């Protein structure tokens, strides 16, 4: 039986970088979005608890599938082993893709005001 693929997905959310692991990642029917399904969290029972992974577990507790805008995706990797899911600060040298084609106050029809 072939091994089930596992993906590591990094994306921006509210000035944070989320790194999560999932079993399915594909282009959504919603234009401009990526669908992420089957989140994989560490199920080991250990004494040491990672607070960032616990925060992600509670945030996505009842989520079966979620959608991330394509311009928020940093990277998607197919991996052999699951690592630690985490949330980290984006840092100051991160520039987001522009969310609008038109700048504020621009005239959409090319006419001068």
mmCIF file of C-alpha atoms in Angstrom:
data_model
loop_
_atom_site.group_PDB
_atom_site.id
_atom_site.type_symbol
_atom_site.label_atom_id
_atom_site.label_comp_id
_atom_site.label_asym_id
_atom_site.label_seq_id
_atom_site.Cartn_x
_atom_site.Cartn_y
_atom_site.Cartn_z
ATOM 1 C CA UNK A 1 0.000 0.000 0.000
ATOM 2 C CA UNK A 2 1.481 3.385 -0.982
ATOM 3 C CA UNK A 3 2.398 5.795 1.774
ATOM 4 C CA UNK A 4 -0.093 8.599 2.423
ATOM 5 C CA UNK A 5 1.411 12.003 1.505
ATOM 6 C CA UNK A 6 2.064 14.564 4.225
ATOM 7 C CA UNK A 7 2.500 18.272 3.514
ATOM 8 C CA UNK A 8 4.101 21.066 5.501
ATOM 9 C CA UNK A 9 2.321 24.360 4.741
ATOM 10 C CA UNK A 10 3.660 27.782 5.727
ATOM 11 C CA UNK A 11 1.377 30.804 5.407
ATOM 12 C CA UNK A 12 0.811 34.334 6.762
ATOM 13 C CA UNK A 13 -2.088 35.031 9.110
ATOM 14 C CA UNK A 14 -2.431 38.291 11.089
ATOM 15 C CA UNK A 15 1.302 39.182 10.938
ATOM 16 C CA UNK A 16 2.269 35.682 12.067
ATOM 17 C CA UNK A 17 3.712 32.761 10.127
ATOM 18 C CA UNK A 18 1.793 29.523 10.634
ATOM 19 C CA UNK A 19 3.521 26.202 9.934
ATOM 20 C CA UNK A 20 1.119 23.279 9.885
ATOM 21 C CA UNK A 21 1.037 19.706 8.612
ATOM 22 C CA UNK A 22 -1.836 18.267 6.584
ATOM 23 C CA UNK A 23 -2.720 15.202 4.544
ATOM 24 C CA UNK A 24 -4.405 17.057 1.666
ATOM 25 C CA UNK A 25 -3.643 20.373 -0.038
ATOM 26 C CA UNK A 26 -5.258 21.408 -3.299
ATOM 27 C CA UNK A 27 -6.568 24.355 -5.317
ATOM 28 C CA UNK A 28 -10.014 25.323 -4.100
ATOM 29 C CA UNK A 29 -13.193 25.833 -6.088
ATOM 30 C CA UNK A 30 -13.199 29.254 -4.397
ATOM 31 C CA UNK A 31 -11.160 31.367 -6.807
ATOM 32 C CA UNK A 32 -7.780 32.393 -5.373
ATOM 33 C CA UNK A 33 -7.782 30.014 -2.395
ATOM 34 C CA UNK A 34 -5.924 26.841 -1.404
ATOM 35 C CA UNK A 35 -7.855 24.162 0.507
ATOM 36 C CA UNK A 36 -6.137 22.428 3.421
ATOM 37 C CA UNK A 37 -7.654 19.249 4.916
ATOM 38 C CA UNK A 38 -6.686 16.561 7.387
ATOM 39 C CA UNK A 39 -4.530 18.504 9.814
ATOM 40 C CA UNK A 40 -1.886 16.380 11.515
ATOM 41 C CA UNK A 41 -0.880 17.221 15.076
ATOM 42 C CA UNK A 42 1.387 15.354 17.469
ATOM 43 C CA UNK A 43 -0.713 12.739 19.244
ATOM 44 C CA UNK A 44 2.070 11.471 21.482
ATOM 45 C CA UNK A 45 1.452 11.587 25.197
ATOM 46 C CA UNK A 46 4.519 13.304 26.583
ATOM 47 C CA UNK A 47 5.189 15.322 29.691
ATOM 48 C CA UNK A 48 6.680 18.205 27.697
ATOM 49 C CA UNK A 49 4.006 20.288 25.953
ATOM 50 C CA UNK A 50 4.815 22.747 23.170
ATOM 51 C CA UNK A 51 2.660 25.874 23.804
ATOM 52 C CA UNK A 52 2.595 27.026 20.151
ATOM 53 C CA UNK A 53 1.416 23.613 18.938
ATOM 54 C CA UNK A 54 -1.216 23.519 21.695
ATOM 55 C CA UNK A 55 -2.445 26.949 20.563
ATOM 56 C CA UNK A 56 -2.756 25.663 16.984
ATOM 57 C CA UNK A 57 -4.579 22.536 18.178
ATOM 58 C CA UNK A 58 -7.136 24.618 20.046
ATOM 59 C CA UNK A 59 -7.527 27.104 17.153
ATOM 60 C CA UNK A 60 -8.203 24.316 14.626
ATOM 61 C CA UNK A 61 -9.957 21.928 17.041
ATOM 62 C CA UNK A 62 -13.290 21.613 15.188
ATOM 63 C CA UNK A 63 -11.931 22.430 11.702
ATOM 64 C CA UNK A 64 -12.199 19.742 9.033
ATOM 65 C CA UNK A 65 -11.137 21.924 6.103
ATOM 66 C CA UNK A 66 -10.035 25.534 5.746
ATOM 67 C CA UNK A 67 -9.134 27.911 2.958
ATOM 68 C CA UNK A 68 -6.049 30.123 2.710
ATOM 69 C CA UNK A 69 -5.707 32.904 0.113
ATOM 70 C CA UNK A 70 -3.026 32.022 -2.450
ATOM 71 C CA UNK A 71 -1.113 35.236 -1.798
ATOM 72 C CA UNK A 72 -0.754 34.262 1.896
ATOM 73 C CA UNK A 73 0.988 30.964 1.119
ATOM 74 C CA UNK A 74 4.746 31.064 1.666
ATOM 75 C CA UNK A 75 5.564 27.482 0.831
ATOM 76 C CA UNK A 76 4.143 23.960 0.547
ATOM 77 C CA UNK A 77 6.482 20.970 0.989
ATOM 78 C CA UNK A 78 5.776 17.252 0.796
ATOM 79 C CA UNK A 79 7.608 15.720 3.752
ATOM 80 C CA UNK A 80 8.354 12.233 5.083
ATOM 81 C CA UNK A 81 7.853 12.976 8.785
ATOM 82 C CA UNK A 82 5.665 15.347 10.714
ATOM 83 C CA UNK A 83 7.504 18.049 12.625
ATOM 84 C CA UNK A 84 6.213 20.481 15.211
ATOM 85 C CA UNK A 85 3.410 22.771 14.097
ATOM 86 C CA UNK A 86 4.077 26.331 15.229
ATOM 87 C CA UNK A 87 3.213 30.000 15.028
ATOM 88 C CA UNK A 88 6.030 32.548 14.800
ATOM 89 C CA UNK A 89 6.355 36.273 14.233
ATOM 90 C CA UNK A 90 6.642 37.330 10.593
ATOM 91 C CA UNK A 91 9.461 39.782 11.293
ATOM 92 C CA UNK A 92 10.035 43.244 9.910
ATOM 93 C CA UNK A 93 11.485 42.298 6.523
ATOM 94 C CA UNK A 94 8.324 40.565 5.271
ATOM 95 C CA UNK A 95 6.381 42.333 2.522
ATOM 96 C CA UNK A 96 2.871 41.159 1.716
ATOM 97 C CA UNK A 97 1.630 40.933 -1.838
ATOM 98 C CA UNK A 98 -0.565 43.961 -2.638
ATOM 99 C CA UNK A 99 -4.221 43.240 -1.942
ATOM 100 C CA UNK A 100 -5.580 45.644 -4.524
ATOM 101 C CA UNK A 101 -4.686 46.336 -8.129
ATOM 102 C CA UNK A 102 -5.709 49.971 -7.859
ATOM 103 C CA UNK A 103 -4.143 52.462 -5.494
ATOM 104 C CA UNK A 104 -6.466 54.577 -3.338
ATOM 105 C CA UNK A 105 -7.714 57.609 -5.222
ATOM 106 C CA UNK A 106 -6.858 56.242 -8.654
ATOM 107 C CA UNK A 107 -9.390 56.752 -11.402
ATOM 108 C CA UNK A 108 -10.502 53.366 -12.739
ATOM 109 C CA UNK A 109 -11.360 54.698 -16.208
ATOM 110 C CA UNK A 110 -8.081 56.480 -16.862
ATOM 111 C CA UNK A 111 -9.682 59.951 -16.904
ATOM 112 C CA UNK A 112 -8.083 62.866 -15.119
ATOM 113 C CA UNK A 113 -10.198 64.487 -12.445
#
